[in-house]
Amino acid sequence: MIQNQEFIQEFVDEAKNHVEKVEAALVNKETLTDEDTIHTIFRAVHSIKGTAGFFGLKNIVSIAHAMENIFGQVREERFALNDNHIDVLLTANDCLKDMITDVFSSEEQV
């Protein structure tokens, strides 16, 4: 699965920054109506998904892809987030954070 420790550590460091950005935006609900914030969140989960895919981290890809789809619809104004959605997205983001923190066990986590 994961072959280059240096590259995977770069992914972990970058992905941790991305999940922190996502969490900060979700917690500060007022910013979720801002186009730039939504675009930033979308790009963050898209980056996590893409790099995780490169390393074959299927569980991380699955969660990031689902989040990306939601933020894509929000970005296109086809979906509006409410408090329940935000709670679910925060939970998903926490799952991503856990998987990224222990990336070598991420394929065993559900």
PDB file of N, CA, C and O in Angstrom, residues 37-67:
ATOM      1  N   THR A  37     -15.047  30.803   1.325  1.00  0.00           N
ATOM      2  CA  THR A  37     -14.909  29.783   2.370  1.00  0.00           C
ATOM      3  C   THR A  37     -15.343  28.428   1.848  1.00  0.00           C
ATOM      4  O   THR A  37     -14.644  27.422   2.043  1.00  0.00           O
ATOM      5  N   ILE A  38     -16.473  28.383   1.179  1.00  0.00           N
ATOM      6  CA  ILE A  38     -16.962  27.115   0.622  1.00  0.00           C
ATOM      7  C   ILE A  38     -15.961  26.574  -0.399  1.00  0.00           C
ATOM      8  O   ILE A  38     -15.662  25.377  -0.420  1.00  0.00           O
ATOM      9  N   HIS A  39     -15.430  27.438  -1.230  1.00  0.00           N
ATOM     10  CA  HIS A  39     -14.443  27.003  -2.226  1.00  0.00           C
ATOM     11  C   HIS A  39     -13.184  26.462  -1.535  1.00  0.00           C
ATOM     12  O   HIS A  39     -12.641  25.436  -1.944  1.00  0.00           O
ATOM     13  N   THR A  40     -12.748  27.135  -0.480  1.00  0.00           N
ATOM     14  CA  THR A  40     -11.576  26.686   0.272  1.00  0.00           C
ATOM     15  C   THR A  40     -11.808  25.307   0.880  1.00  0.00           C
ATOM     16  O   THR A  40     -10.932  24.429   0.812  1.00  0.00           O
ATOM     17  N   ILE A  41     -12.992  25.099   1.456  1.00  0.00           N
ATOM     18  CA  ILE A  41     -13.320  23.795   2.040  1.00  0.00           C
ATOM     19  C   ILE A  41     -13.361  22.726   0.946  1.00  0.00           C
ATOM     20  O   ILE A  41     -12.814  21.637   1.100  1.00  0.00           O
ATOM     21  N   PHE A  42     -13.999  23.043  -0.155  1.00  0.00           N
ATOM     22  CA  PHE A  42     -14.086  22.103  -1.273  1.00  0.00           C
ATOM     23  C   PHE A  42     -12.688  21.698  -1.736  1.00  0.00           C
ATOM     24  O   PHE A  42     -12.399  20.518  -1.919  1.00  0.00           O
ATOM     25  N   ARG A  43     -11.813  22.678  -1.935  1.00  0.00           N
ATOM     26  CA  ARG A  43     -10.450  22.404  -2.400  1.00  0.00           C
ATOM     27  C   ARG A  43      -9.672  21.568  -1.376  1.00  0.00           C
ATOM     28  O   ARG A  43      -8.887  20.707  -1.740  1.00  0.00           O
ATOM     29  N   ALA A  44      -9.904  21.839  -0.086  1.00  0.00           N
ATOM     30  CA  ALA A  44      -9.197  21.091   0.958  1.00  0.00           C
ATOM     31  C   ALA A  44      -9.555  19.613   0.901  1.00  0.00           C
ATOM     32  O   ALA A  44      -8.666  18.749   0.890  1.00  0.00           O
ATOM     33  N   VAL A  45     -10.847  19.302   0.857  1.00  0.00           N
ATOM     34  CA  VAL A  45     -11.243  17.891   0.830  1.00  0.00           C
ATOM     35  C   VAL A  45     -10.899  17.257  -0.514  1.00  0.00           C
ATOM     36  O   VAL A  45     -10.564  16.074  -0.577  1.00  0.00           O
ATOM     37  N   HIS A  46     -10.923  18.048  -1.582  1.00  0.00           N
ATOM     38  CA  HIS A  46     -10.519  17.548  -2.897  1.00  0.00           C
ATOM     39  C   HIS A  46      -9.037  17.162  -2.884  1.00  0.00           C
ATOM     40  O   HIS A  46      -8.656  16.115  -3.422  1.00  0.00           O
ATOM     41  N   SER A  47      -8.215  17.985  -2.261  1.00  0.00           N
ATOM     42  CA  SER A  47      -6.780  17.693  -2.177  1.00  0.00           C
ATOM     43  C   SER A  47      -6.518  16.436  -1.357  1.00  0.00           C
ATOM     44  O   SER A  47      -5.688  15.601  -1.732  1.00  0.00           O
ATOM     45  N   ILE A  48      -7.223  16.315  -0.238  1.00  0.00           N
ATOM     46  CA  ILE A  48      -7.074  15.116   0.586  1.00  0.00           C
ATOM     47  C   ILE A  48      -7.456  13.889  -0.233  1.00  0.00           C
ATOM     48  O   ILE A  48      -6.740  12.890  -0.256  1.00  0.00           O
ATOM     49  N   LYS A  49      -8.584  13.971  -0.916  1.00  0.00           N
ATOM     50  CA  LYS A  49      -9.076  12.843  -1.710  1.00  0.00           C
ATOM     51  C   LYS A  49      -8.062  12.455  -2.787  1.00  0.00           C
ATOM     52  O   LYS A  49      -7.733  11.279  -2.949  1.00  0.00           O
ATOM     53  N   GLY A  50      -7.559  13.432  -3.497  1.00  0.00           N
ATOM     54  CA  GLY A  50      -6.639  13.145  -4.597  1.00  0.00           C
ATOM     55  C   GLY A  50      -5.345  12.503  -4.140  1.00  0.00           C
ATOM     56  O   GLY A  50      -4.895  11.500  -4.710  1.00  0.00           O
ATOM     57  N   THR A  51      -4.746  13.058  -3.113  1.00  0.00           N
ATOM     58  CA  THR A  51      -3.476  12.518  -2.644  1.00  0.00           C
ATOM     59  C   THR A  51      -3.672  11.166  -1.971  1.00  0.00           C
ATOM     60  O   THR A  51      -2.862  10.247  -2.155  1.00  0.00           O
ATOM     61  N   ALA A  52      -4.752  11.012  -1.207  1.00  0.00           N
ATOM     62  CA  ALA A  52      -5.039   9.719  -0.589  1.00  0.00           C
ATOM     63  C   ALA A  52      -5.247   8.662  -1.672  1.00  0.00           C
ATOM     64  O   ALA A  52      -4.807   7.510  -1.521  1.00  0.00           O
ATOM     65  N   GLY A  53      -5.885   9.040  -2.761  1.00  0.00           N
ATOM     66  CA  GLY A  53      -6.079   8.116  -3.870  1.00  0.00           C
ATOM     67  C   GLY A  53      -4.754   7.667  -4.470  1.00  0.00           C
ATOM     68  O   GLY A  53      -4.571   6.491  -4.807  1.00  0.00           O
ATOM     69  N   PHE A  54      -3.821   8.591  -4.576  1.00  0.00           N
ATOM     70  CA  PHE A  54      -2.492   8.276  -5.098  1.00  0.00           C
ATOM     71  C   PHE A  54      -1.821   7.200  -4.248  1.00  0.00           C
ATOM     72  O   PHE A  54      -1.135   6.325  -4.761  1.00  0.00           O
ATOM     73  N   PHE A  55      -2.040   7.267  -2.921  1.00  0.00           N
ATOM     74  CA  PHE A  55      -1.431   6.300  -2.011  1.00  0.00           C
ATOM     75  C   PHE A  55      -2.304   5.062  -1.783  1.00  0.00           C
ATOM     76  O   PHE A  55      -1.945   4.176  -1.011  1.00  0.00           O
ATOM     77  N   GLY A  56      -3.469   5.003  -2.412  1.00  0.00           N
ATOM     78  CA  GLY A  56      -4.341   3.845  -2.270  1.00  0.00           C
ATOM     79  C   GLY A  56      -5.056   3.774  -0.935  1.00  0.00           C
ATOM     80  O   GLY A  56      -5.411   2.684  -0.482  1.00  0.00           O
ATOM     81  N   LEU A  57      -5.285   4.929  -0.323  1.00  0.00           N
ATOM     82  CA  LEU A  57      -5.956   4.990   0.975  1.00  0.00           C
ATOM     83  C   LEU A  57      -7.464   5.113   0.751  1.00  0.00           C
ATOM     84  O   LEU A  57      -8.041   6.195   0.820  1.00  0.00           O
ATOM     85  N   LYS A  58      -8.096   3.994   0.473  1.00  0.00           N
ATOM     86  CA  LYS A  58      -9.485   3.969   0.012  1.00  0.00           C
ATOM     87  C   LYS A  58     -10.486   4.543   1.016  1.00  0.00           C
ATOM     88  O   LYS A  58     -11.439   5.218   0.623  1.00  0.00           O
ATOM     89  N   ASN A  59     -10.309   4.280   2.293  1.00  0.00           N
ATOM     90  CA  ASN A  59     -11.260   4.797   3.287  1.00  0.00           C
ATOM     91  C   ASN A  59     -11.195   6.323   3.382  1.00  0.00           C
ATOM     92  O   ASN A  59     -12.223   6.989   3.490  1.00  0.00           O
ATOM     93  N   ILE A  60      -9.986   6.858   3.348  1.00  0.00           N
ATOM     94  CA  ILE A  60      -9.834   8.317   3.359  1.00  0.00           C
ATOM     95  C   ILE A  60     -10.453   8.905   2.102  1.00  0.00           C
ATOM     96  O   ILE A  60     -11.171   9.901   2.159  1.00  0.00           O
ATOM     97  N   VAL A  61     -10.207   8.271   0.973  1.00  0.00           N
ATOM     98  CA  VAL A  61     -10.786   8.737  -0.294  1.00  0.00           C
ATOM     99  C   VAL A  61     -12.307   8.746  -0.210  1.00  0.00           C
ATOM    100  O   VAL A  61     -12.951   9.713  -0.633  1.00  0.00           O
ATOM    101  N   SER A  62     -12.899   7.695   0.340  1.00  0.00           N
ATOM    102  CA  SER A  62     -14.367   7.593   0.403  1.00  0.00           C
ATOM    103  C   SER A  62     -14.991   8.730   1.205  1.00  0.00           C
ATOM    104  O   SER A  62     -15.958   9.356   0.765  1.00  0.00           O
ATOM    105  N   ILE A  63     -14.430   8.993   2.378  1.00  0.00           N
ATOM    106  CA  ILE A  63     -14.993  10.062   3.210  1.00  0.00           C
ATOM    107  C   ILE A  63     -14.761  11.424   2.565  1.00  0.00           C
ATOM    108  O   ILE A  63     -15.678  12.245   2.496  1.00  0.00           O
ATOM    109  N   ALA A  64     -13.552  11.645   2.085  1.00  0.00           N
ATOM    110  CA  ALA A  64     -13.251  12.938   1.450  1.00  0.00           C
ATOM    111  C   ALA A  64     -14.122  13.148   0.215  1.00  0.00           C
ATOM    112  O   ALA A  64     -14.596  14.261  -0.036  1.00  0.00           O
ATOM    113  N   HIS A  65     -14.365  12.085  -0.535  1.00  0.00           N
ATOM    114  CA  HIS A  65     -15.198  12.197  -1.743  1.00  0.00           C
ATOM    115  C   HIS A  65     -16.632  12.574  -1.377  1.00  0.00           C
ATOM    116  O   HIS A  65     -17.243  13.436  -2.027  1.00  0.00           O
ATOM    117  N   ALA A  66     -17.169  11.944  -0.339  1.00  0.00           N
ATOM    118  CA  ALA A  66     -18.531  12.280   0.085  1.00  0.00           C
ATOM    119  C   ALA A  66     -18.617  13.735   0.524  1.00  0.00           C
ATOM    120  O   ALA A  66     -19.561  14.457   0.154  1.00  0.00           O
ATOM    121  N   MET A  67     -17.620  14.188   1.282  1.00  0.00           N
ATOM    122  CA  MET A  67     -17.606  15.585   1.724  1.00  0.00           C
ATOM    123  C   MET A  67     -17.455  16.530   0.529  1.00  0.00           C
ATOM    124  O   MET A  67     -18.117  17.564   0.454  1.00  0.00           O
TER     125      MET A  67
END
